[in-house]
Amino acid sequence: MLGPKVWSSVRRGLSRALSRTMGSWASGEGRKMDISGIYPPVTTPFTATAEVDYGKLEENLHKLGTFPFRGAVGGVCALANVLGAQVCQLERLCLTGQWEDAQKLQHRLIEPNTAVTWRFGIPGLKKTMDWFGYYGGPCRAPLQELNPAQEEVLRLDFTSNGWL
């Protein structure tokens, strides 16, 4: 668990980064949004071992600070297609200040989320939807179905975190 000094430092850095970049929004500069830099989504700044990856955190702050709008909340959660209740639980834990429980849950969601977004993308998401009793359906061209080795790695990401 991170100590208060580390979080204080992170908060100060976030505040400075947002102040610098949101100033251009308030002045009316850059109101057009180029979404090409938004995907892949902003990644979690935590590793599976609860360490902070400051490089990812800094990258995320830069991305978030360049969004030409205010009031953005939430995210695009592909994982919610298969673990919707758990993603909603993570939000509830954060909103009620239950940070330790939220962190534990987030760490269990990191690998599966990475698997269905970055590592295997839509084919991985479709396969996991099938596993969880939903209809993922076949991939449309040019996407390819996962091969057996990829499917096993994907299954491991979910089983090792207690989801399958």
mmCIF file of C-alpha atoms in Angstrom:
data_model
loop_
_atom_site.group_PDB
_atom_site.id
_atom_site.type_symbol
_atom_site.label_atom_id
_atom_site.label_comp_id
_atom_site.label_asym_id
_atom_site.label_seq_id
_atom_site.Cartn_x
_atom_site.Cartn_y
_atom_site.Cartn_z
ATOM 1 C CA MET A 1 0.000 0.000 0.000
ATOM 2 C CA LEU A 2 1.279 3.431 -0.867
ATOM 3 C CA GLY A 3 2.011 5.820 1.938
ATOM 4 C CA PRO A 4 0.449 9.271 2.358
ATOM 5 C CA LYS A 5 3.613 11.042 1.179
ATOM 6 C CA VAL A 6 3.512 9.204 -2.154
ATOM 7 C CA TRP A 7 -0.192 9.957 -2.683
ATOM 8 C CA SER A 8 0.376 13.586 -1.723
ATOM 9 C CA SER A 9 3.099 13.804 -4.347
ATOM 10 C CA VAL A 10 0.870 12.141 -6.955
ATOM 11 C CA ARG A 11 -1.984 14.545 -6.155
ATOM 12 C CA ARG A 12 0.295 17.591 -6.457
ATOM 13 C CA GLY A 13 1.633 16.336 -9.802
ATOM 14 C CA LEU A 14 -1.869 15.682 -11.091
ATOM 15 C CA SER A 15 -3.030 19.118 -10.018
ATOM 16 C CA ARG A 16 -0.093 20.837 -11.748
ATOM 17 C CA ALA A 17 -0.509 18.803 -14.941
ATOM 18 C CA LEU A 18 -4.229 19.469 -15.163
ATOM 19 C CA SER A 19 -3.784 23.183 -14.409
ATOM 20 C CA ARG A 20 -1.250 23.548 -17.216
ATOM 21 C CA THR A 21 -3.241 21.669 -19.811
ATOM 22 C CA MET A 22 -6.783 22.680 -18.892
ATOM 23 C CA GLY A 23 -5.812 26.329 -19.172
ATOM 24 C CA SER A 24 -5.870 26.011 -22.968
ATOM 25 C CA TRP A 25 -9.417 24.624 -22.787
ATOM 26 C CA ALA A 26 -10.641 27.573 -20.747
ATOM 27 C CA SER A 27 -9.129 30.030 -23.229
ATOM 28 C CA GLY A 28 -10.931 28.363 -26.147
ATOM 29 C CA GLU A 29 -7.837 26.909 -27.789
ATOM 30 C CA GLY A 30 -7.914 23.434 -29.256
ATOM 31 C CA ARG A 31 -11.615 22.686 -29.073
ATOM 32 C CA LYS A 32 -11.452 20.023 -31.780
ATOM 33 C CA MET A 33 -10.801 16.556 -30.473
ATOM 34 C CA ASP A 34 -8.492 14.197 -32.331
ATOM 35 C CA ILE A 35 -9.513 10.779 -31.001
ATOM 36 C CA SER A 36 -6.647 8.965 -32.730
ATOM 37 C CA GLY A 37 -4.537 9.382 -29.588
ATOM 38 C CA ILE A 38 -7.210 8.159 -27.199
ATOM 39 C CA TYR A 39 -7.221 4.495 -28.223
ATOM 40 C CA PRO A 40 -5.864 2.329 -26.735
ATOM 41 C CA PRO A 41 -7.509 3.543 -23.550
ATOM 42 C CA VAL A 42 -5.661 5.084 -20.646
ATOM 43 C CA THR A 43 -4.036 2.201 -18.780
ATOM 44 C CA THR A 44 -3.871 1.613 -15.063
ATOM 45 C CA PRO A 45 -0.738 3.067 -13.456
ATOM 46 C CA PHE A 46 -0.494 0.053 -11.134
ATOM 47 C CA THR A 47 1.254 -3.220 -11.796
ATOM 48 C CA ALA A 48 -0.221 -6.546 -10.718
ATOM 49 C CA THR A 49 2.074 -6.440 -7.659
ATOM 50 C CA ALA A 50 0.571 -3.126 -6.457
ATOM 51 C CA GLU A 51 3.583 -1.062 -7.479
ATOM 52 C CA VAL A 52 3.012 2.318 -9.103
ATOM 53 C CA ASP A 53 4.369 2.578 -12.620
ATOM 54 C CA TYR A 54 5.209 6.276 -12.631
ATOM 55 C CA GLY A 55 5.926 6.242 -16.358
ATOM 56 C CA LYS A 56 2.369 5.070 -17.064
ATOM 57 C CA LEU A 57 0.988 7.527 -14.510
ATOM 58 C CA GLU A 58 2.784 10.430 -16.178
ATOM 59 C CA GLU A 59 1.642 9.267 -19.619
ATOM 60 C CA ASN A 60 -1.952 9.035 -18.378
ATOM 61 C CA LEU A 61 -1.823 12.517 -16.848
ATOM 62 C CA HIS A 62 -0.610 13.918 -20.144
ATOM 63 C CA LYS A 63 -3.390 12.149 -22.085
ATOM 64 C CA LEU A 64 -6.099 13.178 -19.630
ATOM 65 C CA GLY A 65 -4.872 16.738 -19.518
ATOM 66 C CA THR A 66 -5.159 17.127 -23.287
ATOM 67 C CA PHE A 67 -8.856 16.218 -23.473
ATOM 68 C CA PRO A 68 -10.593 19.403 -24.611
ATOM 69 C CA PHE A 69 -13.521 19.129 -22.240
ATOM 70 C CA ARG A 70 -14.283 19.258 -18.557
ATOM 71 C CA GLY A 71 -16.364 17.025 -16.364
ATOM 72 C CA ALA A 72 -15.289 13.694 -17.844
ATOM 73 C CA VAL A 73 -15.922 10.796 -15.506
ATOM 74 C CA GLY A 74 -15.591 7.066 -15.950
ATOM 75 C CA GLY A 75 -14.036 5.187 -18.782
ATOM 76 C CA VAL A 76 -14.622 2.777 -21.606
ATOM 77 C CA CYS A 77 -14.533 -0.584 -19.890
ATOM 78 C CA ALA A 78 -14.472 -3.529 -22.295
ATOM 79 C CA LEU A 79 -14.130 -5.759 -19.258
ATOM 80 C CA ALA A 80 -17.593 -4.665 -18.107
ATOM 81 C CA ASN A 81 -19.026 -6.818 -20.897
ATOM 82 C CA VAL A 82 -18.055 -9.915 -18.915
ATOM 83 C CA LEU A 83 -17.385 -8.675 -15.359
ATOM 84 C CA GLY A 84 -19.900 -5.836 -15.217
ATOM 85 C CA ALA A 85 -20.897 -6.334 -11.576
ATOM 86 C CA GLN A 86 -17.246 -6.314 -10.509
ATOM 87 C CA VAL A 87 -16.452 -3.145 -12.475
ATOM 88 C CA CYS A 88 -19.486 -1.451 -10.884
ATOM 89 C CA GLN A 89 -18.365 -2.698 -7.471
ATOM 90 C CA LEU A 90 -14.972 -1.090 -8.052
ATOM 91 C CA GLU A 91 -16.691 2.236 -8.706
ATOM 92 C CA ARG A 92 -18.852 1.883 -5.571
ATOM 93 C CA LEU A 93 -15.810 1.096 -3.437
ATOM 94 C CA CYS A 94 -14.057 4.216 -4.736
ATOM 95 C CA LEU A 95 -17.096 6.446 -4.283
ATOM 96 C CA THR A 96 -17.477 5.312 -0.676
ATOM 97 C CA GLY A 97 -13.783 5.726 0.118
ATOM 98 C CA GLN A 98 -13.065 2.025 0.649
ATOM 99 C CA TRP A 99 -9.638 2.382 -0.950
ATOM 100 C CA GLU A 100 -8.006 -0.821 0.299
ATOM 101 C CA ASP A 101 -10.860 -3.001 -0.933
ATOM 102 C CA ALA A 102 -10.942 -1.051 -4.210
ATOM 103 C CA GLN A 103 -7.227 -1.584 -4.689
ATOM 104 C CA LYS A 104 -7.534 -5.326 -4.060
ATOM 105 C CA LEU A 105 -10.366 -5.615 -6.558
ATOM 106 C CA GLN A 106 -8.570 -3.464 -9.113
ATOM 107 C CA HIS A 107 -5.508 -5.674 -8.923
ATOM 108 C CA ARG A 108 -7.673 -8.717 -9.686
ATOM 109 C CA LEU A 109 -9.140 -6.893 -12.695
ATOM 110 C CA ILE A 110 -5.863 -5.656 -14.240
ATOM 111 C CA GLU A 111 -4.799 -8.826 -16.067
ATOM 112 C CA PRO A 112 -8.239 -9.709 -17.446
ATOM 113 C CA ASN A 113 -8.758 -6.102 -18.556
ATOM 114 C CA THR A 114 -5.384 -6.000 -20.287
ATOM 115 C CA ALA A 115 -6.229 -9.308 -21.979
ATOM 116 C CA VAL A 116 -9.540 -8.119 -23.484
ATOM 117 C CA THR A 117 -8.288 -4.686 -24.493
ATOM 118 C CA TRP A 118 -4.610 -4.572 -25.341
ATOM 119 C CA ARG A 119 -3.332 -8.156 -25.634
ATOM 120 C CA PHE A 120 -6.155 -9.964 -27.451
ATOM 121 C CA GLY A 121 -8.566 -7.125 -28.191
ATOM 122 C CA ILE A 122 -11.963 -7.828 -29.701
ATOM 123 C CA PRO A 123 -11.284 -11.528 -30.426
ATOM 124 C CA GLY A 124 -10.352 -11.998 -26.752
ATOM 125 C CA LEU A 125 -13.411 -10.104 -25.573
ATOM 126 C CA LYS A 126 -15.689 -12.188 -27.807
ATOM 127 C CA LYS A 127 -14.159 -15.425 -26.489
ATOM 128 C CA THR A 128 -14.602 -14.400 -22.853
ATOM 129 C CA MET A 129 -18.175 -13.331 -23.529
ATOM 130 C CA ASP A 130 -18.827 -16.881 -24.756
ATOM 131 C CA TRP A 131 -17.194 -18.317 -21.613
ATOM 132 C CA PHE A 132 -19.403 -16.189 -19.357
ATOM 133 C CA GLY A 133 -22.598 -17.258 -21.108
ATOM 134 C CA TYR A 134 -23.048 -14.226 -23.357
ATOM 135 C CA TYR A 135 -22.983 -14.170 -27.138
ATOM 136 C CA GLY A 136 -19.607 -12.932 -28.315
ATOM 137 C CA GLY A 137 -20.105 -14.251 -31.814
ATOM 138 C CA PRO A 138 -17.570 -14.802 -34.559
ATOM 139 C CA CYS A 139 -14.974 -12.189 -35.451
ATOM 140 C CA ARG A 140 -15.556 -10.206 -38.613
ATOM 141 C CA ALA A 141 -12.783 -9.766 -41.155
ATOM 142 C CA PRO A 142 -10.026 -8.745 -40.905
ATOM 143 C CA LEU A 143 -9.976 -9.935 -37.273
ATOM 144 C CA GLN A 144 -9.076 -13.573 -36.637
ATOM 145 C CA GLU A 145 -10.358 -15.931 -33.964
ATOM 146 C CA LEU A 146 -7.861 -16.745 -31.207
ATOM 147 C CA ASN A 147 -5.714 -19.796 -31.776
ATOM 148 C CA PRO A 148 -5.638 -22.492 -29.040
ATOM 149 C CA ALA A 149 -2.413 -21.140 -27.486
ATOM 150 C CA GLN A 150 -3.832 -17.605 -27.270
ATOM 151 C CA GLU A 151 -7.081 -18.950 -25.854
ATOM 152 C CA GLU A 152 -5.171 -20.766 -23.104
ATOM 153 C CA VAL A 153 -3.245 -17.605 -22.150
ATOM 154 C CA LEU A 154 -6.523 -15.665 -22.075
ATOM 155 C CA ARG A 155 -8.140 -18.326 -19.888
ATOM 156 C CA LEU A 156 -5.166 -18.184 -17.507
ATOM 157 C CA ASP A 157 -5.580 -14.398 -17.121
ATOM 158 C CA PHE A 158 -9.124 -14.977 -15.879
ATOM 159 C CA THR A 159 -8.560 -18.148 -13.819
ATOM 160 C CA SER A 160 -5.446 -16.875 -12.038
ATOM 161 C CA ASN A 161 -7.510 -13.949 -10.733
ATOM 162 C CA GLY A 162 -10.457 -16.076 -9.643
ATOM 163 C CA TRP A 163 -12.934 -15.131 -12.356
ATOM 164 C CA LEU A 164 -13.225 -18.511 -14.108
#
